[in-house]
Tab-separated table of C-alpha atoms in Angstrom:
chain	number	residue	atom	x	y	z
O	802	MET	CA	-91.384	-17.091	-68.411
O	803	PRO	CA	-90.321	-13.766	-70.247
O	804	GLU	CA	-90.678	-13.953	-74.048
O	805	SER	CA	-87.149	-13.004	-74.354
O	806	SER	CA	-84.626	-15.085	-72.394
O	807	THR	CA	-80.717	-15.798	-72.736
O	808	SER	CA	-80.822	-17.469	-75.926
O	809	ALA	CA	-79.000	-15.029	-77.732
O	810	LEU	CA	-75.943	-15.889	-75.420
O	811	ILE	CA	-74.510	-19.657	-75.357
O	812	GLU	CA	-71.527	-21.150	-73.366
O	813	ARG	CA	-68.323	-20.922	-74.560
O	814	LYS	CA	-66.058	-23.658	-73.526
O	815	ALA	CA	-62.543	-23.174	-72.372
O	816	GLY	CA	-60.059	-23.609	-75.345
O	817	LYS	CA	-62.634	-23.732	-77.878
O	818	ALA	CA	-63.883	-21.075	-80.142
O	819	ARG	CA	-67.658	-20.759	-80.990
O	820	GLY	CA	-68.086	-19.521	-84.288
O	821	ILE	CA	-66.762	-16.338	-86.136
O	822	ALA	CA	-64.614	-13.956	-83.905
O	823	ILE	CA	-65.596	-10.293	-83.215
O	824	GLU	CA	-62.892	-7.834	-82.810
O	825	THR	CA	-63.529	-4.406	-81.277
O	826	VAL	CA	-61.607	-1.485	-82.383
O	827	ASP	CA	-61.306	2.146	-81.873
O	828	SER	CA	-59.210	4.900	-83.200
O	829	ALA	CA	-56.303	4.098	-80.775
O	830	SER	CA	-56.061	0.264	-81.597
O	831	TYR	CA	-57.487	0.176	-85.186
O	832	LYS	CA	-53.783	-0.036	-86.878
O	833	ALA	CA	-52.797	-2.851	-84.395
O	834	ALA	CA	-55.856	-4.750	-85.596
O	835	LEU	CA	-54.860	-4.084	-89.431
O	836	ARG	CA	-51.634	-5.737	-88.541
O	837	ARG	CA	-53.632	-8.997	-87.624
O	838	LEU	CA	-55.482	-9.107	-90.990
O	839	ASP	CA	-54.341	-10.382	-94.123
O	840	ALA	CA	-53.708	-8.300	-97.347
O	841	GLY	CA	-57.170	-8.825	-98.906
O	842	GLN	CA	-58.976	-8.069	-95.844
O	843	ARG	CA	-57.340	-4.617	-95.220
O	844	ARG	CA	-57.869	-4.078	-99.091
O	845	TRP	CA	-61.497	-4.705	-98.221
O	846	LEU	CA	-61.616	-2.389	-95.465
O	847	GLU	CA	-59.881	0.202	-97.623
O	848	GLN	CA	-62.219	-0.265	-100.794
O	849	THR	CA	-65.488	-0.218	-98.363
O	850	GLY	CA	-64.263	2.777	-96.758
O	851	PHE	CA	-64.255	1.640	-93.092
O	852	GLU	CA	-63.394	4.010	-90.332
O	853	PRO	CA	-63.146	3.140	-86.670
O	854	LYS	CA	-66.218	5.356	-85.529
O	855	PRO	CA	-68.419	3.871	-83.127
O	856	ALA	CA	-71.134	1.592	-84.143
O	857	ARG	CA	-69.439	1.000	-87.624
O	858	CYS	CA	-69.215	-2.456	-88.580
O	859	ALA	CA	-66.910	-4.606	-90.928
O	860	LEU	CA	-67.546	-7.973	-92.284
O	861	LEU	CA	-64.489	-9.572	-93.383
O	862	PRO	CA	-64.314	-12.409	-95.778
O	863	ASP	CA	-61.496	-15.188	-96.220
O	864	GLY	CA	-59.779	-16.169	-99.121
O	865	ASN	CA	-62.578	-18.292	-100.272
O	866	GLY	CA	-65.527	-15.602	-99.744
O	867	ARG	CA	-66.809	-16.811	-96.337
O	868	LEU	CA	-67.042	-14.702	-93.276
O	869	ALA	CA	-63.992	-14.988	-91.394
O	870	ARG	CA	-63.928	-12.135	-88.985
O	871	VAL	CA	-65.951	-8.986	-87.757
O	872	LEU	CA	-64.542	-5.772	-86.747
O	873	VAL	CA	-66.394	-3.478	-84.766
O	874	ALA	CA	-66.070	0.073	-83.868
O	875	ILE	CA	-66.896	1.087	-80.223
O	876	ASP	CA	-66.893	3.834	-77.891
O	877	PRO	CA	-64.681	2.060	-74.947
O	878	ALA	CA	-66.555	4.388	-72.630
O	879	ASP	CA	-69.696	2.689	-73.273
O	880	PRO	CA	-69.528	-1.181	-73.128
O	881	LEU	CA	-73.192	-1.839	-72.671
O	882	GLY	CA	-73.727	-0.686	-76.034
O	883	ALA	CA	-70.614	-1.884	-77.817
O	884	LEU	CA	-72.294	-4.953	-79.326
O	885	ALA	CA	-75.886	-4.165	-78.932
O	886	GLY	CA	-76.884	-3.634	-82.268
O	887	LEU	CA	-75.182	-6.665	-83.724
O	888	PRO	CA	-77.698	-9.654	-82.616
O	889	PHE	CA	-79.851	-8.752	-85.913
O	890	ALA	CA	-77.272	-6.842	-87.843
O	891	LEU	CA	-74.863	-9.880	-88.009
O	892	PRO	CA	-75.633	-12.658	-90.437
O	893	ALA	CA	-77.481	-15.657	-88.236
O	894	GLY	CA	-74.987	-17.839	-86.516
O	895	SER	CA	-72.623	-18.165	-83.777
O	896	TYR	CA	-69.959	-15.497	-82.741
O	897	HIS	CA	-67.567	-15.016	-79.782
O	898	LEU	CA	-65.105	-12.112	-78.821
O	899	ALA	CA	-61.476	-12.301	-80.048
O	900	GLU	CA	-58.881	-12.299	-77.351
O	901	GLN	CA	-57.821	-8.897	-78.578
O	902	GLY	CA	-59.922	-6.082	-78.849
O	903	ALA	CA	-60.469	-2.277	-77.448
O	904	LEU	CA	-63.232	-3.607	-75.043
O	905	GLY	CA	-62.387	-3.641	-71.510
O	906	ASP	CA	-65.824	-4.674	-69.707
O	907	THR	CA	-66.731	-8.081	-71.795
O	908	PHE	CA	-69.486	-8.582	-69.422
O	909	LEU	CA	-71.275	-5.554	-69.926
O	910	ALA	CA	-70.901	-5.900	-73.629
O	911	ALA	CA	-72.306	-9.398	-73.513
O	912	LEU	CA	-75.024	-8.261	-71.595
O	913	GLY	CA	-75.817	-5.304	-74.027
O	914	TRP	CA	-75.909	-8.242	-76.699
O	915	ALA	CA	-78.450	-9.961	-74.998
O	916	LEU	CA	-80.411	-6.869	-74.296
O	917	GLY	CA	-80.141	-6.295	-77.862
O	918	ALA	CA	-81.662	-9.630	-78.936
O	919	TYR	CA	-84.948	-8.855	-77.122
O	920	ARG	CA	-88.008	-8.874	-79.090
O	921	PHE	CA	-91.739	-8.679	-77.984
O	922	GLU	CA	-93.624	-11.398	-79.994
O	923	ARG	CA	-96.725	-12.215	-78.474
O	924	TYR	CA	-98.921	-10.659	-81.159
O	925	ARG	CA	-96.580	-10.692	-83.867
O	926	LYS	CA	-94.298	-13.803	-84.639
O	927	GLY	CA	-91.606	-14.236	-87.005
O	928	GLY	CA	-88.562	-12.892	-88.465
O	929	ARG	CA	-84.973	-14.547	-88.103
O	930	ALA	CA	-83.470	-15.535	-84.821
O	931	PRO	CA	-80.789	-13.289	-83.378
O	932	ALA	CA	-77.157	-14.422	-83.875
O	933	THR	CA	-75.492	-15.814	-80.936
O	934	LEU	CA	-72.758	-14.726	-78.656
O	935	ALA	CA	-70.619	-17.556	-76.802
O	936	VAL	CA	-69.432	-16.385	-73.595
O	937	PRO	CA	-67.520	-18.011	-70.461
O	938	ALA	CA	-70.087	-20.354	-68.498
O	939	ALA	CA	-69.520	-18.132	-65.357
O	940	ASP	CA	-70.810	-15.313	-67.183
O	941	LEU	CA	-73.486	-16.897	-68.727
O	942	ALA	CA	-74.721	-17.842	-65.190
O	943	ALA	CA	-74.180	-14.280	-63.924
O	944	LEU	CA	-75.791	-12.744	-67.149
O	945	ALA	CA	-78.940	-15.146	-67.389
O	946	PRO	CA	-81.011	-13.780	-64.423
O	947	LEU	CA	-80.409	-9.971	-65.314
O	948	VAL	CA	-81.225	-10.692	-69.014
O	949	GLU	CA	-84.596	-12.688	-68.021
O	950	ALA	CA	-85.458	-9.989	-65.453
O	951	THR	CA	-84.914	-6.910	-67.953
O	952	ALA	CA	-87.075	-9.227	-70.264
O	953	ARG	CA	-89.685	-9.802	-67.713
O	954	VAL	CA	-90.335	-5.710	-67.089
O	955	ARG	CA	-90.495	-5.385	-70.894
O	956	ASP	CA	-92.860	-8.286	-71.455
O	957	LEU	CA	-95.088	-6.781	-68.753
O	958	VAL	CA	-95.164	-3.422	-69.815
O	959	ASN	CA	-95.248	-3.963	-73.348
O	960	THR	CA	-98.460	-6.344	-73.078
O	961	PRO	CA	-101.836	-4.348	-73.563
O	962	THR	CA	-104.127	-3.822	-70.643
O	963	GLU	CA	-106.604	-5.943	-72.369
O	964	ASP	CA	-104.268	-8.555	-71.549
O	965	MET	CA	-102.658	-7.223	-68.366
O	966	GLY	CA	-105.321	-5.952	-65.963
O	967	PRO	CA	-105.320	-6.218	-62.376
O	968	GLU	CA	-105.791	-9.911	-62.215
O	969	GLN	CA	-103.273	-10.642	-64.671
O	970	LEU	CA	-100.707	-8.698	-63.128
O	971	ALA	CA	-101.659	-10.634	-59.932
O	972	ASP	CA	-101.409	-13.668	-61.843
O	973	ALA	CA	-97.478	-12.749	-62.726
O	974	VAL	CA	-96.781	-12.280	-58.893
O	975	LYS	CA	-98.443	-15.761	-58.287
O	976	GLU	CA	-96.389	-17.518	-60.871
O	977	LEU	CA	-93.140	-15.743	-59.421
O	978	ALA	CA	-94.314	-17.203	-55.846
O	979	ARG	CA	-94.829	-20.703	-57.239
O	980	ALA	CA	-91.519	-20.684	-58.942
O	981	HIS	CA	-89.706	-19.904	-55.639
O	982	LYS	CA	-91.914	-21.228	-53.263
O	983	ALA	CA	-93.194	-18.248	-51.663
O	984	ARG	CA	-96.254	-17.376	-50.009
O	985	PHE	CA	-98.935	-15.331	-52.272
O	986	ARG	CA	-102.217	-13.646	-50.993
O	987	ASP	CA	-104.392	-10.778	-52.516
O	988	TRP	CA	-107.284	-8.495	-51.241
O	989	VAL	CA	-109.865	-8.219	-53.946
O	990	GLY	CA	-112.394	-5.603	-54.502
O	991	GLU	CA	-114.676	-5.157	-51.209
O	992	GLU	CA	-112.142	-6.696	-49.447
O	993	LEU	CA	-109.875	-4.018	-49.736
O	994	LEU	CA	-112.237	-1.834	-47.709
O	995	LYS	CA	-112.390	-4.594	-45.035
O	996	ALA	CA	-108.759	-4.915	-44.549
O	997	ASN	CA	-108.468	-1.019	-44.425
O	998	PHE	CA	-106.840	0.001	-47.838
O	999	PRO	CA	-109.077	2.457	-48.875
O	1000	THR	CA	-107.005	4.702	-51.335
O	1001	ILE	CA	-106.506	1.590	-53.639
O	1002	HIS	CA	-110.028	0.803	-53.698
O	1003	ALA	CA	-111.099	4.342	-54.179
O	1004	VAL	CA	-108.579	4.738	-57.323
O	1005	GLY	CA	-109.904	1.217	-58.799
O	1006	ARG	CA	-113.514	1.030	-58.102
O	1007	ALA	CA	-114.769	2.656	-61.014
O	1008	SER	CA	-113.186	-0.318	-63.458
O	1009	HIS	CA	-115.309	-3.637	-64.417
O	1010	ARG	CA	-111.990	-5.108	-63.326
O	1011	ALA	CA	-111.692	-5.010	-59.445
O	1012	PRO	CA	-108.626	-3.431	-57.657
O	1013	ARG	CA	-106.381	-5.323	-55.693
O	1014	LEU	CA	-103.158	-5.371	-53.507
O	1015	VAL	CA	-100.984	-8.372	-54.137
O	1016	GLU	CA	-98.773	-9.652	-51.626
O	1017	LEU	CA	-95.496	-11.962	-51.900
O	1018	SER	CA	-93.855	-13.189	-48.785
O	1019	TRP	CA	-90.253	-15.209	-48.926
O	1020	GLY	CA	-87.582	-16.018	-46.784
O	1021	LYS	CA	-86.584	-16.736	-43.273
O	1022	ALA	CA	-88.359	-14.599	-40.440
O	1023	SER	CA	-85.156	-13.962	-38.614
O	1024	ASP	CA	-83.346	-12.326	-41.727
O	1025	PRO	CA	-83.405	-8.585	-42.301
O	1026	LYS	CA	-86.944	-7.492	-43.705
O	1027	LEU	CA	-87.163	-5.992	-47.229
O	1028	VAL	CA	-90.226	-4.536	-48.657
O	1029	ILE	CA	-90.565	-3.798	-52.400
O	1030	VAL	CA	-93.608	-1.833	-53.802
O	1031	GLY	CA	-94.597	-1.417	-57.187
O	1032	LYS	CA	-97.263	0.837	-58.807
O	1033	GLY	CA	-99.645	-1.308	-60.585
O	1034	VAL	CA	-101.834	1.146	-62.507
O	1035	CYS	CA	-102.896	-1.140	-65.391
O	1036	PHE	CA	-104.240	1.730	-67.533
O	1037	ASP	CA	-104.781	5.258	-66.512
O	1038	THR	CA	-107.452	7.585	-68.086
O	1039	GLY	CA	-106.531	10.005	-65.854
O	1040	GLY	CA	-110.103	9.372	-64.298
O	1041	LEU	CA	-112.509	12.218	-64.167
O	1042	ASP	CA	-109.548	14.673	-64.825
O	1043	LEU	CA	-109.477	12.688	-68.049
O	1044	LYS	CA	-106.070	12.819	-69.940
O	1045	PRO	CA	-106.164	14.101	-73.616
O	1046	ALA	CA	-105.544	11.469	-76.133
O	1047	ASP	CA	-101.889	11.824	-76.500
O	1048	GLY	CA	-101.340	11.798	-72.879
O	1049	MET	CA	-103.223	8.594	-72.526
O	1050	ARG	CA	-101.979	6.747	-75.615
O	1051	ASN	CA	-99.173	4.884	-73.916
O	1052	MET	CA	-100.768	4.626	-70.255
O	1053	LYS	CA	-100.478	0.613	-70.552
O	1054	LYS	CA	-97.140	1.241	-69.215
O	1055	ASP	CA	-98.370	2.918	-66.131
O	1056	MET	CA	-97.832	-0.342	-64.168
O	1057	GLY	CA	-94.148	-0.134	-65.028
O	1058	GLY	CA	-93.361	0.369	-61.653
O	1059	ALA	CA	-95.102	-3.213	-60.501
O	1060	ALA	CA	-93.171	-4.640	-63.344
O	1061	HIS	CA	-89.895	-3.374	-61.842
O	1062	ALA	CA	-90.677	-4.379	-58.548
O	1063	ILE	CA	-91.842	-8.023	-59.848
O	1064	ALA	CA	-88.791	-8.425	-61.715
O	1065	LEU	CA	-86.618	-7.257	-58.386
O	1066	ALA	CA	-88.169	-9.745	-56.334
O	1067	GLY	CA	-87.381	-12.553	-58.726
O	1068	LEU	CA	-83.816	-11.628	-58.951
O	1069	VAL	CA	-83.776	-11.386	-54.801
O	1070	MET	CA	-85.333	-14.762	-54.745
O	1071	GLN	CA	-83.049	-16.366	-57.354
O	1072	ALA	CA	-79.959	-15.145	-55.743
O	1073	LYS	CA	-81.328	-16.324	-52.444
O	1074	LEU	CA	-80.250	-13.114	-50.522
O	1075	PRO	CA	-80.476	-13.667	-46.668
O	1076	VAL	CA	-83.886	-11.116	-46.532
O	1077	ARG	CA	-87.152	-11.675	-45.382
O	1078	LEU	CA	-88.657	-10.454	-48.668
O	1079	THR	CA	-92.286	-8.531	-49.016
O	1080	LEU	CA	-93.425	-7.685	-52.565
O	1081	LEU	CA	-96.446	-5.195	-52.551
O	1082	VAL	CA	-98.176	-4.428	-55.807
O	1083	PRO	CA	-101.586	-2.329	-55.534
O	1084	ALA	CA	-103.051	-3.142	-59.023
O	1085	VAL	CA	-105.685	-1.073	-60.054
O	1086	GLU	CA	-107.464	0.354	-63.654
O	1087	ASN	CA	-107.936	4.017	-63.277
O	1088	ALA	CA	-111.128	4.346	-65.205
O	1089	VAL	CA	-114.110	6.769	-65.585
O	1090	ALA	CA	-117.595	5.798	-64.475
O	1091	GLY	CA	-120.471	6.667	-62.367
O	1092	ASN	CA	-118.820	5.757	-59.217
O	1093	ALA	CA	-115.342	7.100	-60.161
O	1094	MET	CA	-113.439	8.811	-57.393
O	1095	ARG	CA	-114.259	12.734	-57.559
O	1096	PRO	CA	-111.937	15.737	-57.198
O	1097	GLY	CA	-112.577	17.345	-53.824
O	1098	GLU	CA	-113.270	13.935	-52.401
O	1099	VAL	CA	-111.292	13.214	-48.933
O	1100	ILE	CA	-110.275	9.660	-47.993
O	1101	THR	CA	-109.134	8.545	-44.910
O	1102	THR	CA	-105.855	6.530	-45.749
O	1103	ARG	CA	-104.838	3.330	-44.071
O	1104	ALA	CA	-102.298	5.173	-41.978
O	1105	GLY	CA	-104.935	7.588	-40.733
O	1106	HIS	CA	-104.068	10.561	-42.582
O	1107	THR	CA	-107.163	12.418	-44.218
O	1108	VAL	CA	-106.353	13.120	-48.091
O	1109	GLU	CA	-108.312	15.592	-50.377
O	1110	VAL	CA	-108.393	14.352	-54.078
O	1111	ASP	CA	-107.116	17.235	-55.800
O	1112	ASN	CA	-106.769	15.542	-59.246
O	1113	THR	CA	-107.892	12.291	-59.780
O	1114	ASP	CA	-104.751	11.781	-62.312
O	1115	ALA	CA	-102.265	11.685	-59.563
O	1116	GLU	CA	-103.541	8.286	-58.639
O	1117	GLY	CA	-100.323	6.582	-58.323
O	1118	ARG	CA	-99.387	8.289	-55.141
O	1119	LEU	CA	-102.771	7.042	-53.728
O	1120	ILE	CA	-102.295	3.447	-54.363
O	1121	LEU	CA	-98.817	3.614	-53.316
O	1122	CYS	CA	-99.716	5.340	-49.923
O	1123	ASP	CA	-101.719	2.434	-48.547
O	1124	ALA	CA	-99.331	-0.268	-49.838
O	1125	LEU	CA	-96.262	1.784	-48.058
O	1126	ALA	CA	-98.238	2.201	-44.629
O	1127	TYR	CA	-98.788	-1.696	-44.777
O	1128	GLY	CA	-94.947	-2.414	-45.830
O	1129	ALA	CA	-93.924	0.087	-42.605
O	1130	GLU	CA	-96.208	-1.980	-40.332
O	1131	GLN	CA	-93.412	-4.743	-40.850
O	1132	GLN	CA	-90.842	-2.310	-39.570
O	1133	PRO	CA	-88.250	-3.324	-42.321
O	1134	ASP	CA	-84.703	-2.880	-42.452
O	1135	LEU	CA	-85.432	-1.318	-45.872
O	1136	MET	CA	-88.331	-0.077	-48.056
O	1137	LEU	CA	-87.901	0.442	-51.809
O	1138	ASP	CA	-90.590	1.544	-54.339
O	1139	TYR	CA	-90.818	1.918	-58.140
O	1140	ALA	CA	-93.549	3.946	-59.967
O	1141	THR	CA	-93.908	5.428	-63.086
O	1142	LEU	CA	-94.905	8.437	-61.002
O	1143	THR	CA	-94.669	11.921	-62.594
O	1144	GLY	CA	-94.268	13.638	-65.813
O	1145	ALA	CA	-92.163	16.222	-63.914
O	1146	ALA	CA	-89.350	13.698	-63.485
O	1147	ARG	CA	-89.253	13.081	-67.109
O	1148	VAL	CA	-89.336	17.032	-67.874
O	1149	ALA	CA	-86.284	17.204	-65.223
O	1150	LEU	CA	-84.280	14.553	-66.137
O	1151	GLY	CA	-85.701	13.060	-69.657
O	1152	PRO	CA	-86.732	9.636	-70.394
O	1153	ASP	CA	-83.857	7.520	-69.986
O	1154	LEU	CA	-82.710	8.148	-66.129
O	1155	PRO	CA	-84.976	7.622	-63.550
O	1156	VAL	CA	-85.335	9.793	-60.621
O	1157	LEU	CA	-84.248	8.789	-57.025
O	1158	PHE	CA	-85.364	9.986	-53.775
O	1159	ALA	CA	-84.107	8.742	-50.723
O	1160	ASN	CA	-84.419	9.562	-46.859
O	1161	GLN	CA	-80.935	8.242	-46.070
O	1162	ASP	CA	-77.845	9.914	-47.710
O	1163	ALA	CA	-75.773	6.689	-47.231
O	1164	ASP	CA	-78.047	4.369	-48.919
O	1165	ALA	CA	-78.601	7.011	-51.752
O	1166	GLU	CA	-74.838	7.047	-52.514
O	1167	GLN	CA	-74.420	3.341	-52.583
O	1168	LEU	CA	-77.474	2.872	-54.941
O	1169	LEU	CA	-75.905	5.596	-57.348
O	1170	ALA	CA	-72.484	3.907	-56.884
O	1171	ALA	CA	-74.261	0.424	-57.845
O	1172	GLY	CA	-75.617	2.109	-60.827
O	1173	ARG	CA	-72.595	3.426	-62.187
O	1174	ALA	CA	-70.691	0.256	-61.688
O	1175	VAL	CA	-73.299	-1.855	-63.498
O	1176	ALA	CA	-74.317	0.978	-66.307
O	1177	ASP	CA	-77.549	1.509	-65.073
O	1178	PRO	CA	-77.519	5.231	-63.804
O	1179	LEU	CA	-79.907	7.007	-61.840
O	1180	TRP	CA	-80.056	10.815	-60.626
O	1181	ARG	CA	-81.025	11.900	-57.079
O	1182	LEU	CA	-83.618	14.830	-56.453
O	1183	PRO	CA	-84.061	16.137	-52.888
O	1184	LEU	CA	-86.815	15.544	-50.421
O	1185	TRP	CA	-87.155	19.323	-50.049
O	1186	ARG	CA	-89.644	19.593	-47.317
O	1187	PRO	CA	-90.439	23.122	-47.639
O	1188	TYR	CA	-92.310	22.206	-50.701
O	1189	ARG	CA	-94.807	20.025	-48.582
O	1190	LYS	CA	-96.987	23.239	-48.586
O	1191	MET	CA	-97.718	23.105	-52.032
O	1192	LEU	CA	-99.722	20.084	-51.136
O	1193	ASP	CA	-101.868	22.024	-48.382
O	1194	SER	CA	-105.466	21.347	-48.092
O	1195	SER	CA	-108.285	23.622	-46.400
O	1196	VAL	CA	-110.408	20.400	-45.660
O	1197	ALA	CA	-107.797	17.543	-44.853
O	1198	ASP	CA	-104.470	16.901	-43.525
O	1199	PHE	CA	-102.976	17.381	-46.858
O	1200	ALA	CA	-104.127	16.934	-50.621
O	1201	ASN	CA	-102.727	14.491	-53.383
O	1202	SER	CA	-101.832	17.282	-55.649
O	1203	GLY	CA	-101.950	21.088	-55.735
O	1204	PRO	CA	-102.298	24.128	-58.059
O	1205	SER	CA	-98.368	24.455	-58.753
O	1206	ARG	CA	-96.618	23.073	-61.556
O	1207	HIS	CA	-93.533	23.695	-60.182
O	1208	ALA	CA	-91.313	20.594	-58.593
O	1209	GLY	CA	-93.987	17.762	-59.584
O	1210	ALA	CA	-91.596	14.811	-59.018
O	1211	ILE	CA	-90.487	16.212	-55.500
O	1212	THR	CA	-94.063	17.021	-54.250
O	1213	ALA	CA	-95.113	13.471	-55.430
O	1214	ALA	CA	-92.121	11.931	-53.247
O	1215	LEU	CA	-92.952	14.146	-50.474
O	1216	TYR	CA	-96.351	12.830	-50.172
O	1217	LEU	CA	-95.003	9.381	-50.027
O	1218	GLU	CA	-92.485	10.192	-47.346
O	1219	ARG	CA	-95.715	11.236	-45.285
O	1220	PHE	CA	-96.335	7.261	-44.932
O	1221	VAL	CA	-92.936	6.359	-44.103
O	1222	PRO	CA	-92.220	6.379	-40.376
O	1223	GLU	CA	-89.337	8.306	-39.207
O	1224	GLY	CA	-86.198	6.300	-39.058
O	1225	LEU	CA	-87.429	3.576	-41.686
O	1226	PRO	CA	-84.776	3.557	-44.334
O	1227	TRP	CA	-86.899	4.254	-47.943
O	1228	MET	CA	-85.956	4.979	-51.319
O	1229	HIS	CA	-88.404	5.961	-54.111
O	1230	LEU	CA	-87.562	5.653	-57.901
O	1231	ASP	CA	-89.600	7.575	-60.332
O	1232	THR	CA	-88.853	5.841	-63.552
O	1233	TYR	CA	-90.329	6.071	-67.192
O	1234	ALA	CA	-90.083	2.406	-67.980
O	1235	TRP	CA	-90.374	3.216	-71.790
O	1236	ASN	CA	-88.054	3.780	-74.882
O	1237	ASP	CA	-89.818	6.339	-77.135
O	1238	ALA	CA	-87.757	5.054	-80.123
O	1239	ASP	CA	-85.529	1.948	-81.312
O	1240	ARG	CA	-81.853	2.050	-80.164
O	1241	PRO	CA	-79.315	-0.703	-79.918
O	1242	GLY	CA	-80.049	-2.922	-77.037
O	1243	ARG	CA	-83.013	-0.610	-76.189
O	1244	PRO	CA	-86.082	-1.579	-78.245
O	1245	ARG	CA	-89.294	0.905	-78.557
O	1246	GLY	CA	-91.694	-0.188	-75.660
O	1247	GLY	CA	-91.178	-1.298	-72.270
O	1248	GLU	CA	-87.812	-0.819	-70.552
O	1249	ALA	CA	-86.189	-1.784	-67.314
O	1250	MET	CA	-84.659	1.402	-65.799
O	1251	GLY	CA	-82.830	1.308	-62.242
O	1252	LEU	CA	-83.332	-2.662	-62.065
O	1253	ARG	CA	-79.945	-3.604	-62.146
O	1254	ALA	CA	-78.597	-0.875	-59.929
O	1255	ALA	CA	-81.195	-1.850	-57.255
O	1256	PHE	CA	-80.296	-5.662	-57.338
O	1257	ALA	CA	-76.391	-4.500	-57.361
O	1258	PHE	CA	-77.121	-2.577	-54.052
O	1259	LEU	CA	-79.045	-5.250	-52.561
O	1260	GLN	CA	-76.548	-7.734	-53.145
O	1261	ARG	CA	-73.824	-5.598	-51.670
O	1262	ARG	CA	-76.305	-4.642	-48.602
O	1263	TYR	CA	-77.215	-8.287	-47.685
O	1264	ALA	CA	-74.876	-10.817	-49.154
O	1265	HIS	CA	-72.808	-12.652	-46.846
């Protein structure tokens, strides 16, 4: 169970207000809002210098000095962020949205409230409980899975590697399988070689924690097959191509792709989408030891391609390529992977915008549209195949990296694409999975990015 859940949201029954009303205002609606207040409240706003600028909030007393109403200035173009800063900014208690207000999308606003109520408290407990927001029962039922899935991603990414190694990541999948009566299996250590997953083994063999490939299967065999893959590098030192200290500091988050894949699989099963789901998580720790993978080694992958290891810090694509090849053997209707794959994606688009690569234009457009609809944006970059030459090798079919620093996110995606058969629809999301600083609704640490977008896309693709 995620550390944070929907406890910041409660059901608002028809005809019954739950707690103190929150009215959202902007510059266009502020005068109308003032007319609904009494003279004392208007005087309070004037004397405190309140202006209807986004993120400003006013607590309005009644004649007896009790909190009677809250005015919150918002940007109507950002419903997700409208209430996200309030759960810990307002006094503890219960609130509800007033019928009047400048806010159009109350569903996204309630989601923002819940996301803003998240705290990771596994190692540091205490502090007050968040204020609660009363929402209609139908909204609460639809919000709960999204809030819990986001909290699951955050919790998994925030947990330090000592408590979130390959075995613990597998346990998270096992718990999910148990909850949804799904089938679970994994290949551990030397079993990977026997089962022909050589690149997963090569990346993880130097750690004292055995590498593994984790598989969850769920759904009817007659339904369309959906494969979701997540990069599970539980810590990335860079291997023998060792990262500098600042580059290694937050590498507990390098299993963020796996966290997204696990959460998305949970949403699919909870919604009972009519698919035959396979979740694949290659889980490793990229460590340094005498048996560590070395630059210049050549590995024969599951798909039969030979790969020269140009850089041991380009390990994510190595573990993913065997998982993608295995997933493709099922001939799915769609294959989707999440990975904290490249710093180049962050240089291109910054920390908030995941990069999307797709080999089908229609699928890409539908996913982008879904992201816009649920305020979970993505941006597409091209699979520019002339750049494949950047991964040329003189001793193998191709390399996992190359000397050029140009187009790093694209060349990584092109590497993965070689393991996806022609004609098989595939989408790859290169995500940061992290907030560098605290913002309303987005606390510092692990973050779900592109999760709600993918789920909305899958709902539209597969729901009857």
